[in-house]
């Protein structure tokens, strides 16, 4: 029997470009959708953009354009990003589409007609960025916990949805259905909110103040409050296409903890009032922090997914996101962690299994897939380690333990590498009498790779297809193929290609970080006393070759925003130096400046550009920089001793 899977991401506000947090939820749902498709389920995956409301109108104004032109452009930017990240959404909804607006108005009218919307006056503390009122209790030090901003007091005559009336009902739903909101911690948070009155929800804004919204069907002077409008996207996309009977009974929402209240309190009560059945699950994940800090434009630590996709490849990036966050908990993003994960799991474990298997197959069997001989206990153990995985992986995916699902597959890959080391095909190859045994071992490795490629396909669709092409498998695969061991065709040819996951040069990456991000670390670590390095001798110092140079050009680095590519004239020599001083000096300030160059530093590639030396600068505890120079003029190339 085919199961049905309907999953949604939040529809993202179009007042900012997509960042790693938006990408995470969307990739997560994409991965879940792909696993379900692989299992043969009937899948629908919905995402989209949230385009009405005060802050969008303000962003358009700031951009000097009309709201419609602005939302068209940013919504397209989200779609373009999702295309680059391999997102296979089935539906993309925009709240400015007429199909959505019509359904919002229908629902509003229905709820109004049954007496669940009333007119009244309300005053309270409002955060424009969240587009909602906060109770005193929800604030942290008087500020909105999401934005660290003081909310403003607002009082308005609005229409109110009688949300409080549905509080006992919602409480009961949560108490009788422990999986409605998962993981449990978030369910408990919502239950705690429901212990006290939740009040009624203001669902309109006066049109004269906020014209950018859906007009209330019975009062043209008011537009619909953005959350009442936005939440209905999950339903309107289906209903507008006659897909509600097929998918609505299976709906699961995926969100992060920031929007738990609108989804855990507003949305279920809205559904109840509108006579629409409740969702199956509200799945709530944690936040990606960046180097342990909250990501924000003002801190300047916003991580752009396309930069990482470009630097490390989409598949490796997707793998990292899923492997390194435990659903429900916060995780901290650090580029070095991403690189280490790629090296350990993808380049070392998986890449190595592929390379050594194809290498040996080429050497001993001309690259042709051999037949299995009789299986030993070790061969069977390898087989069972893989063929038992599809069910186990699907169980973890359904339970939202994506990290565990990937860890399980990687454990099997590690077991396959150990199997190679234990069986020693290179020894078997020396003895003609062991020919059938060698065939069996090599074939086992190929089958292990085939199974791994299927199990990892939803996370790394591009690379896993490449892997299969290298072992001679073409065409579509299904999850069940990974439950069977003898699926390759004996006698078919393998096609070794480029390594799937090139190793990331960690030293070079660390060097760019030291150059580019050093100032930040230094300012944080600044202690009142000077921290000295171990003592050196005059001989140690004599190893340094320091020379006077003149910067003759400063150009943008092709792969890194924070780096300059400098041309430095050192006597008769012209050097290229990649330097992380971009935040401190403009090109105009640099060209013509005399600098001190470490001239005998081993050249190193920094984000793809060869750097031949380093220029010296002084830095204070606040991260202010000043280039080291000379107090009177001496020719380029002079040595500094
Ligand atoms: N438009 C509303 C949602 C309406 S849904 C009916 C909204 N938009 S948003 O652009 O602010 O997106 C919030 C969502 O983006 C989070 O719930 C989460 O899915 C994702 N993330 C934003 N920042 C994030 C992190 N730092 N970490 C993980 N995900 C985060 O709220």
XYZ file of C-alpha atoms and ligand atoms in Angstrom:
672
model
C 0.000 0.000 0.000
C 1.324 3.428 -0.900
C 1.746 5.821 1.972
C 1.211 9.552 1.509
C 3.566 12.259 2.652
C 2.698 15.941 2.541
C 5.325 18.210 4.058
C 5.677 21.968 4.216
C 8.386 24.480 5.031
C 7.480 27.870 6.454
C 6.854 30.351 3.684
C 9.764 32.727 4.039
C 9.545 36.475 4.386
C 10.835 38.227 1.326
C 12.482 41.088 3.192
C 15.867 39.357 3.204
C 17.825 37.047 0.962
C 17.900 33.328 1.817
C 20.418 32.355 4.498
C 21.622 29.069 5.947
C 18.626 28.825 8.318
C 16.091 29.034 5.481
C 18.231 26.625 3.487
C 18.357 24.136 6.357
C 14.578 23.746 6.743
C 14.116 23.568 2.998
C 16.885 21.009 2.474
C 15.567 18.991 5.401
C 12.089 18.773 3.902
C 13.613 18.058 0.503
C 15.562 15.162 1.980
C 12.476 13.793 3.752
C 10.458 14.131 0.519
C 13.155 12.375 -1.482
C 13.326 9.473 1.017
C 9.573 9.049 0.769
C 9.677 9.172 -3.031
C 12.467 6.592 -2.990
C 10.229 4.397 -0.823
C 7.476 4.735 -3.441
C 5.200 7.017 -1.406
C 2.834 9.608 -2.835
C 4.657 12.810 -1.964
C 3.838 16.491 -2.008
C 6.374 19.061 -0.841
C 5.269 22.663 -0.496
C 7.319 25.768 0.053
C 6.830 29.413 -0.857
C 7.115 33.033 0.158
C 5.260 35.219 2.659
C 4.772 38.527 0.890
C 2.309 40.736 2.767
C 2.567 42.857 5.871
C 4.114 45.904 7.314
C 7.744 44.893 7.230
C 7.630 43.821 3.603
C 6.047 47.137 2.658
C 8.797 48.917 4.614
C 11.535 46.875 2.925
C 10.108 47.740 -0.504
C 10.041 51.390 0.424
C 13.643 51.219 1.606
C 14.581 49.571 -1.695
C 12.857 52.433 -3.510
C 10.390 50.249 -5.337
C 6.756 49.134 -5.216
C 5.802 46.254 -2.926
C 4.760 44.097 -5.878
C 7.974 44.617 -7.840
C 9.959 44.025 -4.671
C 8.238 40.765 -3.693
C 8.435 39.480 -7.279
C 12.159 39.948 -7.258
C 12.938 38.452 -3.842
C 10.529 35.560 -4.275
C 12.377 34.709 -7.491
C 15.645 34.872 -5.584
C 14.332 32.185 -3.221
C 13.343 29.988 -6.150
C 16.724 30.444 -7.804
C 18.468 29.505 -4.578
C 16.313 26.412 -4.170
C 17.118 25.370 -7.737
C 20.825 25.660 -7.055
C 20.457 23.618 -3.853
C 18.611 20.816 -5.651
C 15.272 21.402 -3.932
C 12.509 19.318 -5.513
C 9.418 21.138 -4.287
C 6.106 20.145 -5.870
C 4.353 23.370 -5.005
C 5.555 26.925 -4.522
C 3.003 29.304 -3.105
C 3.136 33.071 -2.872
C 0.660 34.839 -0.626
C 0.134 37.534 -3.270
C -1.307 34.991 -5.705
C -5.027 35.408 -6.325
C -5.714 31.684 -5.705
C -4.398 32.126 -2.167
C -6.100 35.465 -1.504
C -9.469 34.082 -2.513
C -9.207 31.174 -0.091
C -8.060 33.410 2.755
C -11.123 35.577 2.166
C -13.422 32.530 2.026
C -12.077 31.201 5.311
C -12.310 34.614 6.965
C -15.900 35.054 5.831
C -16.829 31.617 7.138
C -15.275 32.228 10.541
C -16.829 35.723 10.667
C -20.281 34.405 9.755
C -20.175 31.856 12.547
C -19.425 34.612 15.067
C -15.790 33.768 15.769
C -14.510 37.150 14.580
C -15.472 40.243 16.527
C -14.589 43.945 16.386
C -12.783 45.547 19.296
C -10.058 47.741 20.658
C -6.691 46.390 21.750
C -3.493 47.788 23.113
C -0.259 45.899 23.629
C 3.442 45.529 22.927
C 4.094 44.823 19.277
C 7.274 43.614 17.527
C 7.154 44.693 13.881
C 9.822 42.195 12.912
C 7.778 39.289 14.280
C 4.580 41.001 13.192
C 2.886 40.085 16.450
C 1.974 41.279 19.934
C 3.977 39.997 22.884
C 2.831 39.477 26.444
C 5.085 40.906 29.179
C 5.970 37.358 30.169
C 7.218 36.417 26.733
C 9.694 39.296 26.632
C 13.287 38.920 27.785
C 14.528 42.023 29.646
C 11.634 43.875 28.086
C 12.789 42.938 24.586
C 11.515 40.607 21.878
C 13.581 37.414 22.324
C 13.849 36.878 18.565
C 15.141 40.273 17.606
C 16.494 41.719 20.825
C 14.430 44.827 20.157
C 12.061 46.688 22.415
C 8.537 46.224 21.097
C 6.432 49.346 20.591
C 3.138 49.998 22.328
C 0.241 49.918 19.919
C -3.432 50.387 20.333
C -5.840 49.865 17.499
C -9.440 49.021 16.710
C -9.207 45.692 14.937
C -11.091 42.541 14.251
C -10.309 39.719 16.633
C -10.429 35.984 16.153
C -11.890 34.374 19.261
C -8.862 32.206 19.879
C -9.276 31.913 23.651
C -12.540 30.065 23.108
C -10.582 27.165 21.545
C -7.935 26.900 24.237
C -9.488 23.938 26.125
C -9.954 22.082 22.858
C -6.335 22.626 21.813
C -5.068 21.573 25.208
C -6.968 18.344 24.924
C -5.593 17.694 21.437
C -2.060 18.049 22.717
C -2.698 15.928 25.765
C -4.274 13.079 23.820
C -1.853 13.167 20.895
C 1.698 13.261 22.195
C 3.153 13.321 18.661
C 1.185 16.295 17.429
C 4.085 18.622 18.164
C 7.536 17.054 18.132
C 10.066 16.797 19.687
C 8.410 16.666 23.083
C 10.118 19.753 24.485
C 8.217 21.971 22.060
C 4.938 20.221 22.825
C 5.535 21.025 26.479
C 6.284 24.634 25.609
C 2.943 24.970 23.870
C 1.157 23.205 26.711
C 2.727 25.728 29.065
C 1.387 28.587 26.904
C -2.064 27.042 27.151
C -2.085 26.930 30.935
C -3.042 30.578 30.995
C -5.513 32.521 28.848
C -4.149 33.040 25.343
C -6.501 35.900 24.574
C -8.088 36.644 21.243
C -5.998 37.219 18.156
C -6.084 40.504 16.325
C -6.499 39.454 12.695
C -6.779 42.762 10.878
C -4.852 45.977 10.348
C -6.364 49.302 9.308
C -5.807 49.711 5.595
C -4.761 53.320 5.955
C -1.747 52.245 8.024
C -0.911 48.914 6.340
C -2.299 48.910 2.800
C -0.188 45.898 1.705
C -2.448 42.952 2.551
C -5.583 41.006 1.699
C -8.744 43.115 2.287
C -11.252 41.672 4.752
C -14.209 40.515 2.660
C -16.757 42.327 4.844
C -14.770 45.482 5.595
C -12.591 47.000 2.868
C -11.010 49.391 5.363
C -9.053 46.577 6.951
C -6.523 44.131 5.601
C -5.813 40.674 6.967
C -3.112 40.290 9.613
C -0.099 38.707 7.962
C -0.008 35.533 10.099
C -3.695 34.748 9.496
C -2.970 35.178 5.793
C 0.346 33.276 5.769
C -0.613 30.190 7.775
C -3.444 29.441 5.382
C -0.922 28.818 2.578
C -0.573 25.202 3.697
C -4.230 24.679 2.952
C -4.819 27.101 0.075
C -2.177 25.523 -2.146
C -4.023 22.206 -1.972
C -7.558 23.512 -2.043
C -6.937 25.753 -5.034
C -5.893 22.675 -7.009
C -8.413 20.179 -5.658
C -5.647 18.267 -3.891
C -6.952 18.636 -0.337
C -8.628 15.220 -0.038
C -5.499 13.524 -1.255
C -2.905 15.277 0.864
C -4.427 17.224 3.739
C -4.995 14.155 5.975
C -1.215 13.619 5.917
C 0.079 17.142 6.418
C 3.267 17.648 8.444
C 4.726 21.094 8.989
C 8.439 21.713 9.467
C 9.482 24.931 11.194
C 12.143 26.222 13.575
C 11.449 27.140 17.167
C 11.137 30.877 16.381
C 7.630 30.470 15.022
C 6.330 27.894 17.476
C 3.536 30.076 18.877
C 1.916 30.996 15.553
C 2.077 27.350 14.453
C 1.350 25.715 17.792
C -1.415 28.052 18.997
C -2.779 30.362 16.251
C -2.829 27.773 13.481
C -4.600 24.839 15.179
C -7.288 27.118 16.610
C -7.745 28.754 13.192
C -8.143 25.319 11.615
C -10.692 24.286 14.224
C -12.733 27.425 13.682
C -12.557 27.027 9.897
C -13.705 23.406 10.145
C -10.467 22.085 8.632
C -8.960 18.986 10.269
C -5.855 19.471 12.363
C -2.384 18.772 10.934
C -0.723 15.417 11.682
C 2.548 16.758 12.998
C 4.220 20.030 13.729
C 7.945 19.261 13.561
C 10.095 21.867 15.238
C 13.838 22.111 14.808
C 16.430 24.225 16.584
C 18.486 27.143 15.402
C 21.736 27.249 13.498
C 24.038 29.532 15.378
C 27.152 30.823 13.706
C 30.263 30.151 15.735
C 27.946 29.958 18.764
C 26.338 33.344 18.159
C 22.905 34.166 16.871
C 23.054 34.981 13.184
C 22.148 38.553 12.417
C 22.703 41.218 9.824
C 23.907 43.661 12.448
C 26.544 41.248 13.794
C 27.513 40.637 10.166
C 27.700 36.858 10.526
C 24.925 35.841 8.129
C 25.940 32.651 6.306
C 24.919 32.504 2.668
C 24.148 28.995 1.459
C 25.180 29.632 -2.133
C 28.690 30.602 -1.094
C 29.074 27.261 0.666
C 27.493 25.420 -2.224
C 30.017 27.020 -4.528
C 32.997 26.310 -2.305
C 32.207 22.756 -1.215
C 29.568 21.505 -3.635
C 25.864 21.203 -2.987
C 25.852 17.559 -1.957
C 28.576 17.895 0.646
C 26.852 20.996 2.045
C 23.511 19.179 2.292
C 25.176 16.199 3.953
C 26.834 18.405 6.533
C 23.609 20.234 7.459
C 21.717 17.016 7.996
C 24.531 15.156 9.709
C 25.511 17.923 12.105
C 22.178 19.005 13.507
C 20.200 16.869 15.877
C 16.543 17.640 15.158
C 15.083 19.886 17.820
C 18.407 21.121 19.199
C 20.494 24.126 18.217
C 23.711 23.539 16.285
C 26.661 25.792 15.728
C 27.973 26.414 12.249
C 31.703 26.712 11.771
C 33.258 26.441 8.342
C 36.108 24.351 9.696
C 33.574 21.882 11.114
C 31.996 21.608 7.685
C 35.378 20.955 6.077
C 36.322 18.379 8.713
C 33.030 16.579 8.255
C 33.550 16.447 4.488
C 37.050 15.056 4.898
C 36.173 12.459 7.521
C 32.929 11.040 6.166
C 32.915 11.798 2.476
C 36.520 11.999 1.289
C 37.960 9.432 3.714
C 35.253 6.857 4.363
C 32.984 6.867 1.342
C 35.429 8.259 -1.226
C 38.109 5.882 -0.073
C 35.866 2.828 -0.364
C 34.999 3.818 -3.918
C 38.568 4.601 -4.936
C 40.181 1.527 -3.481
C 37.436 -0.760 -4.821
C 37.638 0.639 -8.346
C 41.424 0.778 -8.157
C 41.694 -2.909 -7.263
C 39.011 -3.878 -9.727
C 40.935 -2.105 -12.491
C 44.172 -3.723 -11.470
C 42.999 -7.263 -10.897
C 39.890 -7.578 -13.058
C 40.271 -4.992 -15.830
C 37.435 -2.992 -14.278
C 34.810 -5.663 -14.932
C 32.198 -6.575 -12.280
C 32.944 -10.118 -11.047
C 30.498 -12.808 -9.853
C 30.023 -13.822 -6.247
C 31.470 -17.152 -5.155
C 30.228 -18.885 -1.984
C 29.795 -16.382 0.863
C 31.733 -16.680 4.114
C 30.426 -15.454 7.463
C 32.314 -12.165 6.910
C 30.728 -11.689 3.483
C 27.303 -12.330 4.956
C 27.931 -9.906 7.791
C 28.794 -7.204 5.250
C 25.694 -8.017 3.232
C 23.456 -7.911 6.289
C 24.972 -4.641 7.476
C 23.724 -2.985 4.289
C 20.555 -4.833 3.348
C 19.040 -4.315 6.794
C 19.475 -0.550 6.451
C 16.567 0.634 4.266
C 13.944 -0.060 6.920
C 16.087 1.259 9.720
C 16.923 4.430 7.786
C 13.261 5.082 6.977
C 12.365 4.628 10.642
C 14.922 7.268 11.604
C 13.710 9.606 8.853
C 10.131 9.246 10.036
C 11.260 9.898 13.590
C 13.152 13.010 12.344
C 16.558 11.581 13.331
C 18.272 12.479 10.069
C 21.670 12.634 11.771
C 21.257 9.095 13.064
C 20.108 7.800 9.677
C 23.288 9.140 8.095
C 25.465 7.890 10.928
C 24.032 4.406 10.407
C 24.872 4.390 6.714
C 28.341 5.706 7.417
C 28.889 2.999 10.015
C 28.166 0.416 7.342
C 30.590 2.194 4.994
C 33.246 2.074 7.721
C 32.506 -1.632 8.163
C 33.048 -2.110 4.415
C 36.428 -0.390 4.653
C 37.341 -2.662 7.536
C 36.184 -5.649 5.502
C 38.646 -4.663 2.764
C 41.472 -4.354 5.283
C 40.574 -7.727 6.834
C 40.088 -9.623 3.583
C 43.236 -8.149 2.012
C 42.323 -8.473 -1.664
C 45.929 -7.536 -2.558
C 47.081 -10.770 -0.858
C 44.360 -12.812 -2.539
C 45.467 -11.417 -5.910
C 48.894 -12.985 -5.475
C 47.463 -16.508 -5.336
C 45.701 -17.910 -8.416
C 43.898 -20.477 -6.217
C 42.147 -17.566 -4.433
C 40.720 -16.112 -7.622
C 37.087 -16.863 -6.772
C 37.611 -15.477 -3.284
C 39.024 -12.257 -4.739
C 35.992 -12.003 -7.027
C 33.672 -12.375 -4.063
C 35.412 -9.726 -1.983
C 35.517 -7.183 -4.804
C 31.911 -7.869 -5.706
C 30.902 -7.423 -2.068
C 32.555 -3.991 -2.028
C 30.750 -2.984 -5.210
C 27.392 -4.053 -3.811
C 28.133 -2.164 -0.596
C 28.818 0.970 -2.637
C 25.654 0.487 -4.644
C 23.538 0.137 -1.489
C 25.227 3.128 0.167
C 24.590 5.256 -2.913
C 20.875 4.488 -2.766
C 20.584 5.093 0.956
C 22.393 8.422 0.653
C 20.706 9.474 -2.578
C 18.096 11.755 -0.961
C 20.835 13.724 0.768
C 23.409 13.796 -2.047
C 21.460 13.143 -5.236
C 24.085 14.435 -7.663
C 27.126 12.704 -6.189
C 25.325 9.422 -5.567
C 24.250 9.283 -9.180
C 27.889 9.878 -10.150
C 28.960 7.116 -7.793
C 26.539 4.697 -9.394
C 27.728 5.694 -12.857
C 31.286 4.851 -11.784
C 30.269 1.353 -10.669
C 28.260 0.884 -13.846
C 24.684 1.477 -12.616
C 22.495 3.801 -14.639
C 18.840 4.767 -14.438
C 16.489 5.287 -11.524
C 16.757 3.426 -8.251
C 14.257 2.639 -5.522
C 14.831 2.104 -1.830
C 14.071 -1.594 -2.090
C 17.109 -2.033 -4.368
C 19.213 -1.493 -1.285
C 17.565 -4.478 0.459
C 19.062 -6.828 -2.102
C 22.684 -7.796 -2.448
C 23.088 -9.210 -5.931
C 21.879 -6.396 -8.110
C 24.927 -5.564 -10.224
C 25.443 -7.384 -13.456
C 28.480 -9.641 -13.537
C 30.541 -8.848 -16.634
C 29.444 -5.203 -16.851
C 32.078 -2.493 -16.935
C 32.867 0.054 -14.241
C 33.876 3.579 -15.166
C 36.210 5.139 -12.627
C 36.094 8.930 -12.721
C 37.185 11.935 -10.743
C 37.213 11.542 -6.934
C 33.671 12.275 -5.750
C 34.686 14.374 -2.781
C 38.052 16.099 -3.012
C 39.695 16.555 0.370
C 39.483 20.068 1.730
C 42.911 21.501 2.558
C 42.332 22.244 6.232
C 45.619 24.039 6.721
C 44.891 26.422 3.873
C 41.385 26.966 5.221
C 42.742 27.703 8.691
C 45.224 30.111 7.148
C 42.436 32.041 5.411
C 40.536 32.135 8.653
C 43.559 33.427 10.541
C 44.042 36.087 7.922
C 40.409 36.925 7.390
C 38.865 36.392 10.791
C 41.862 36.842 13.039
C 40.914 40.282 14.199
C 37.614 39.054 15.603
C 39.221 36.266 17.591
C 41.921 38.537 18.874
C 39.485 41.118 20.133
C 37.408 38.502 21.921
C 40.420 36.840 23.488
C 42.055 40.110 24.534
C 43.229 39.810 28.115
C 44.572 42.654 30.252
C 48.065 41.126 30.398
C 50.132 40.519 27.276
C 50.222 36.925 26.184
C 53.691 35.934 25.118
C 54.706 33.262 22.674
C 57.541 30.827 23.522
C 60.945 32.460 23.527
C 63.050 32.210 20.338
C 66.778 32.649 19.713
C 68.434 35.139 17.385
C 68.965 32.213 15.028
C 65.237 31.563 14.937
C 64.633 35.199 14.115
C 67.336 35.155 11.446
C 65.284 32.613 9.535
C 62.752 35.332 8.748
C 63.278 37.307 5.565
C 61.458 40.618 5.925
C 61.574 43.087 3.062
C 60.202 46.473 2.131
C 57.583 46.387 -0.612
C 55.116 48.731 -2.322
C 51.543 47.767 -3.032
C 50.900 48.412 -6.710
C 47.394 46.927 -7.040
C 44.522 45.678 -4.830
C 41.917 43.493 -6.505
C 38.857 41.606 -5.263
C 39.454 37.957 -4.437
C 37.373 35.797 -6.815
C 36.150 33.488 -4.010
C 36.241 35.460 -0.780
C 34.564 38.745 0.042
C 36.878 39.545 2.932
C 40.192 39.176 1.113
C 42.236 41.479 -1.083
C 44.545 40.078 -3.739
C 47.486 42.495 -3.552
C 50.311 42.985 -5.999
C 53.458 43.945 -4.102
C 56.639 45.169 -5.744
C 59.707 43.950 -3.814
C 62.760 45.304 -5.581
C 62.922 43.485 -8.905
C 60.260 40.949 -7.870
C 56.484 41.206 -8.142
C 54.583 39.177 -5.538
C 50.919 38.285 -5.179
C 49.756 38.443 -1.578
C 46.273 37.436 -0.389
C 45.427 39.537 2.624
C 42.513 39.735 5.054
C 42.606 43.492 5.565
C 39.656 44.285 3.328
C 37.462 45.389 6.192
C 40.135 47.922 7.158
C 41.542 49.365 3.936
C 40.080 50.361 0.592
C 41.977 49.715 -2.636
C 42.664 53.450 -2.935
C 44.215 53.567 0.522
C 46.437 50.586 -0.232
C 47.835 51.297 -3.671
C 51.158 53.115 -3.301
C 51.578 52.163 0.377
C 54.935 50.911 1.655
C 54.619 47.645 3.571
C 56.787 45.077 5.294
C 56.579 41.667 3.660
C 57.504 38.266 5.089
C 59.302 37.319 1.897
C 60.369 33.742 2.634
C 57.017 32.404 3.802
C 56.123 29.167 1.979
C 53.546 30.045 -0.717
C 50.026 28.860 0.130
C 46.792 28.799 -1.831
C 44.167 30.883 -0.073
C 40.717 30.118 -1.432
C 42.246 29.173 -4.758
C 44.721 32.054 -5.167
C 48.441 31.469 -4.534
C 49.732 33.851 -1.891
C 53.479 34.532 -1.944
C 54.159 36.108 1.404
C 52.399 38.048 4.098
C 52.312 41.733 4.966
C 52.682 42.856 8.560
C 50.127 44.845 10.483
C 49.619 45.791 14.111
C 46.267 45.097 15.724
C 44.730 46.295 18.963
C 42.284 44.532 21.274
C 39.320 46.050 19.426
C 40.558 44.623 16.140
C 41.720 47.991 14.751
C 44.484 47.486 12.250
C 47.470 49.523 11.163
C 49.906 48.406 8.488
C 53.555 48.240 9.534
C 55.711 50.574 7.438
C 58.874 52.707 7.559
C 59.288 56.134 9.145
C 61.452 57.326 6.241
C 61.617 56.241 2.676
C 63.890 53.357 1.578
C 63.791 51.542 -1.761
C 61.641 48.442 -2.352
C 63.438 45.217 -1.652
C 65.446 46.620 1.303
C 65.749 44.047 4.039
C 64.212 44.623 7.480
C 66.416 43.238 10.231
N 7.005 34.152 7.138
C 7.139 33.545 8.411
C 6.637 32.106 8.351
C 5.235 31.957 7.911
S 4.808 30.296 7.760
C 3.191 30.303 7.608
C 8.601 33.531 8.829
N 9.490 33.679 7.868
S 11.092 33.685 8.063
O 11.640 34.063 6.787
O 11.462 34.476 9.180
O 11.497 32.207 8.288
C 11.552 31.608 9.572
C 12.048 30.204 9.377
O 13.335 30.201 8.705
C 12.314 29.395 10.628
O 11.164 28.870 11.211
C 13.226 28.332 10.064
O 12.533 27.449 9.269
C 14.135 29.162 9.197
N 15.214 29.743 9.969
C 15.507 31.077 10.074
N 16.638 31.220 10.825
C 17.079 30.024 11.236
C 18.226 29.573 11.908
N 19.150 30.385 12.370
N 18.369 28.238 12.054
C 17.489 27.342 11.548
N 16.400 27.738 10.878
C 16.087 29.057 10.836
O 8.852 33.359 10.001
